[in-house]
Amino acid sequence: DDEERRQFCVRICAAAEEAAEKKVKAAKKKLRKEGEDDSVPEDDPARMEMTVKVMISRMFAEFEQRKKQLEARDAQQKQKAKEEQAEREFMDALKKREEKMWEKSRQKRVSGWRNWVKSDGDKGPKRPKLKEERRPDGSGYNSYLDEKGEDYKKDWR
């Protein structure tokens, strides 16, 4: 692990030096394009060393930031998976409980069905009400209802 960490640090330092050199080259190219003297402050070795150190610290900071983001995302995914597992377990337990209750109530349902069948259900389909026929002259076969005063219902409509 220690050797891996050392190799990682060496790669970061090399990448930082390369990035600093590219930055200096780009600055010189820009100055040449503008027609000015192509001397930059990084031509001084002490200044270049300082630039490389700054670049190294930036790269390490970026790496640590990325590492923290990945760890946070991983922790969030683990938490989400844990919550989903708990939800699944809860739903399974609920389903199991409902099935158990359904099985418990079977005898009651079956006996209710048998009693209904034994009593011939609700005695067949309901028939529509009988409508009294009327004669063309307006009197019906059952004049008893007319005498009783059933005509008052017509006034309600």
Tab-separated table of C-alpha atoms in Angstrom:
chain	number	residue	atom	x	y	z
A	1	ASP	CA	0.000	0.000	0.000
A	2	ASP	CA	2.854	2.355	0.856
A	3	GLU	CA	4.542	1.683	-2.500
A	4	GLU	CA	1.255	2.335	-4.332
A	5	ARG	CA	0.832	5.632	-2.519
A	6	ARG	CA	4.396	6.628	-3.394
A	7	GLN	CA	3.833	5.784	-7.082
A	8	PHE	CA	0.641	7.816	-7.044
A	9	CYS	CA	2.467	10.843	-5.591
A	10	VAL	CA	5.236	10.522	-8.201
A	11	ARG	CA	2.612	10.476	-10.985
A	12	ILE	CA	0.913	13.563	-9.543
A	13	CYS	CA	4.247	15.428	-9.331
A	14	ALA	CA	5.147	14.508	-12.922
A	15	ALA	CA	1.716	15.601	-14.154
A	16	ALA	CA	2.044	18.893	-12.254
A	17	GLU	CA	5.464	19.609	-13.799
A	18	GLU	CA	4.095	18.831	-17.243
A	19	ALA	CA	1.083	21.087	-16.693
A	20	ALA	CA	3.300	23.938	-15.476
A	21	GLU	CA	5.538	23.604	-18.540
A	22	LYS	CA	2.508	23.643	-20.846
A	23	LYS	CA	1.254	26.761	-19.096
A	24	VAL	CA	4.627	28.498	-19.593
A	25	LYS	CA	4.761	27.456	-23.269
A	26	ALA	CA	1.249	28.779	-23.841
A	27	ALA	CA	2.139	32.091	-22.172
A	28	LYS	CA	5.312	32.445	-24.305
A	29	LYS	CA	3.398	31.615	-27.489
A	30	LYS	CA	0.788	34.230	-26.636
A	31	LEU	CA	3.475	36.865	-26.020
A	32	ARG	CA	5.202	36.019	-29.327
A	33	LYS	CA	1.895	36.285	-31.152
A	34	GLU	CA	1.341	39.745	-29.690
A	35	GLY	CA	4.851	40.710	-30.779
A	36	GLU	CA	6.266	41.224	-27.301
A	37	ASP	CA	9.320	39.805	-25.566
A	38	ASP	CA	8.679	36.121	-24.762
A	39	SER	CA	10.255	36.207	-21.306
A	40	VAL	CA	7.890	35.109	-18.535
A	41	PRO	CA	8.385	35.147	-14.754
A	42	GLU	CA	8.568	31.340	-14.754
A	43	ASP	CA	11.900	31.493	-16.643
A	44	ASP	CA	13.478	32.010	-13.225
A	45	PRO	CA	14.086	28.481	-11.752
A	46	ALA	CA	12.888	29.517	-8.273
A	47	ARG	CA	9.692	30.946	-9.724
A	48	MET	CA	9.179	27.806	-11.867
A	49	GLU	CA	9.682	25.608	-8.793
A	50	MET	CA	7.065	27.646	-6.933
A	51	THR	CA	4.620	27.279	-9.862
A	52	VAL	CA	5.157	23.504	-9.882
A	53	LYS	CA	4.551	23.323	-6.115
A	54	VAL	CA	1.322	25.287	-6.481
A	55	MET	CA	0.237	22.976	-9.312
A	56	ILE	CA	1.055	19.891	-7.198
A	57	SER	CA	-0.991	21.211	-4.270
A	58	ARG	CA	-3.927	21.975	-6.600
A	59	MET	CA	-3.822	18.480	-8.084
A	60	PHE	CA	-3.733	16.848	-4.652
A	61	ALA	CA	-6.620	19.057	-3.518
A	62	GLU	CA	-8.660	18.119	-6.615
A	63	PHE	CA	-7.897	14.444	-6.051
A	64	GLU	CA	-8.961	14.612	-2.408
A	65	GLN	CA	-12.120	16.489	-3.370
A	66	ARG	CA	-12.985	13.844	-5.983
A	67	LYS	CA	-12.248	11.119	-3.449
A	68	LYS	CA	-14.612	12.727	-0.916
A	69	GLN	CA	-17.335	13.078	-3.560
A	70	LEU	CA	-17.002	9.412	-4.512
A	71	GLU	CA	-17.105	8.339	-0.861
A	72	ALA	CA	-20.191	10.485	-0.250
A	73	ARG	CA	-21.912	9.065	-3.331
A	74	ASP	CA	-20.987	5.530	-2.263
A	75	ALA	CA	-22.341	6.140	1.247
A	76	GLN	CA	-25.532	7.580	-0.235
A	77	GLN	CA	-25.980	4.538	-2.485
A	78	LYS	CA	-25.414	2.195	0.463
A	79	GLN	CA	-27.992	4.109	2.513
A	80	LYS	CA	-30.485	3.967	-0.359
A	81	ALA	CA	-29.895	0.223	-0.798
A	82	LYS	CA	-30.368	-0.274	2.945
A	83	GLU	CA	-33.656	1.655	2.886
A	84	GLU	CA	-34.877	-0.304	-0.151
A	85	GLN	CA	-34.002	-3.571	1.589
A	86	ALA	CA	-35.912	-2.481	4.701
A	87	GLU	CA	-38.894	-1.509	2.527
A	88	ARG	CA	-38.783	-4.887	0.756
A	89	GLU	CA	-38.634	-6.736	4.070
A	90	PHE	CA	-41.558	-4.704	5.397
A	91	MET	CA	-43.658	-5.383	2.288
A	92	ASP	CA	-42.811	-9.109	2.437
A	93	ALA	CA	-43.833	-9.249	6.096
A	94	LEU	CA	-47.057	-7.388	5.307
A	95	LYS	CA	-47.869	-9.735	2.435
A	96	LYS	CA	-47.146	-12.761	4.613
A	97	ARG	CA	-49.409	-11.389	7.350
A	98	GLU	CA	-52.246	-10.738	4.888
A	99	GLU	CA	-51.938	-14.271	3.494
A	100	LYS	CA	-52.018	-15.662	7.033
A	101	MET	CA	-55.156	-13.647	7.842
A	102	TRP	CA	-56.752	-14.794	4.559
A	103	GLU	CA	-56.057	-18.426	5.478
A	104	LYS	CA	-57.434	-17.874	8.991
A	105	SER	CA	-60.690	-16.453	7.645
A	106	ARG	CA	-61.145	-19.270	5.112
A	107	GLN	CA	-63.435	-21.354	7.338
A	108	LYS	CA	-65.689	-18.361	7.945
A	109	ARG	CA	-65.914	-17.571	4.231
A	110	VAL	CA	-66.567	-21.194	3.273
A	111	SER	CA	-69.282	-21.639	5.899
A	112	GLY	CA	-70.902	-18.370	4.799
A	113	TRP	CA	-70.906	-19.552	1.196
A	114	ARG	CA	-72.359	-22.941	2.141
A	115	ASN	CA	-75.123	-21.303	4.182
A	116	TRP	CA	-75.980	-19.028	1.279
A	117	VAL	CA	-76.062	-21.935	-1.166
A	118	LYS	CA	-78.141	-24.032	1.263
A	119	SER	CA	-80.711	-21.238	1.565
A	120	ASP	CA	-80.958	-21.059	-2.259
A	121	GLY	CA	-79.171	-17.726	-2.423
A	122	ASP	CA	-81.507	-14.800	-2.929
A	123	LYS	CA	-84.265	-16.883	-4.568
A	124	GLY	CA	-83.320	-16.172	-8.173
A	125	PRO	CA	-83.348	-13.006	-10.211
A	126	LYS	CA	-85.734	-10.201	-9.365
A	127	ARG	CA	-88.632	-9.799	-11.714
A	128	PRO	CA	-89.716	-6.368	-12.887
A	129	LYS	CA	-92.871	-4.868	-11.360
A	130	LEU	CA	-96.063	-5.740	-13.127
A	131	LYS	CA	-97.494	-2.844	-15.094
A	132	GLU	CA	-101.230	-2.742	-15.268
A	133	GLU	CA	-102.712	-2.772	-18.746
A	134	ARG	CA	-105.173	-0.060	-19.617
A	135	ARG	CA	-108.091	-0.187	-21.957
A	136	PRO	CA	-108.432	2.395	-24.703
A	137	ASP	CA	-111.202	4.089	-22.746
A	138	GLY	CA	-108.746	4.688	-19.865
A	139	SER	CA	-110.078	2.183	-17.375
A	140	GLY	CA	-107.858	-0.627	-16.163
A	141	TYR	CA	-108.429	-4.241	-15.372
A	142	ASN	CA	-107.949	-3.457	-11.735
A	143	SER	CA	-110.309	-0.629	-11.091
A	144	TYR	CA	-109.812	-1.095	-7.348
A	145	LEU	CA	-106.580	0.997	-7.512
A	146	ASP	CA	-108.357	3.772	-9.410
A	147	GLU	CA	-111.082	3.888	-6.787
A	148	LYS	CA	-108.459	3.935	-4.064
A	149	GLY	CA	-107.065	7.175	-5.416
A	150	GLU	CA	-103.798	6.222	-7.120
A	151	ASP	CA	-104.205	9.101	-9.566
A	152	TYR	CA	-102.827	11.595	-7.035
A	153	LYS	CA	-99.304	10.283	-7.757
A	154	LYS	CA	-99.450	11.761	-11.246
A	155	ASP	CA	-99.610	15.243	-9.772
A	156	TRP	CA	-96.165	14.800	-8.202
A	157	ARG	CA	-94.343	14.646	-11.506
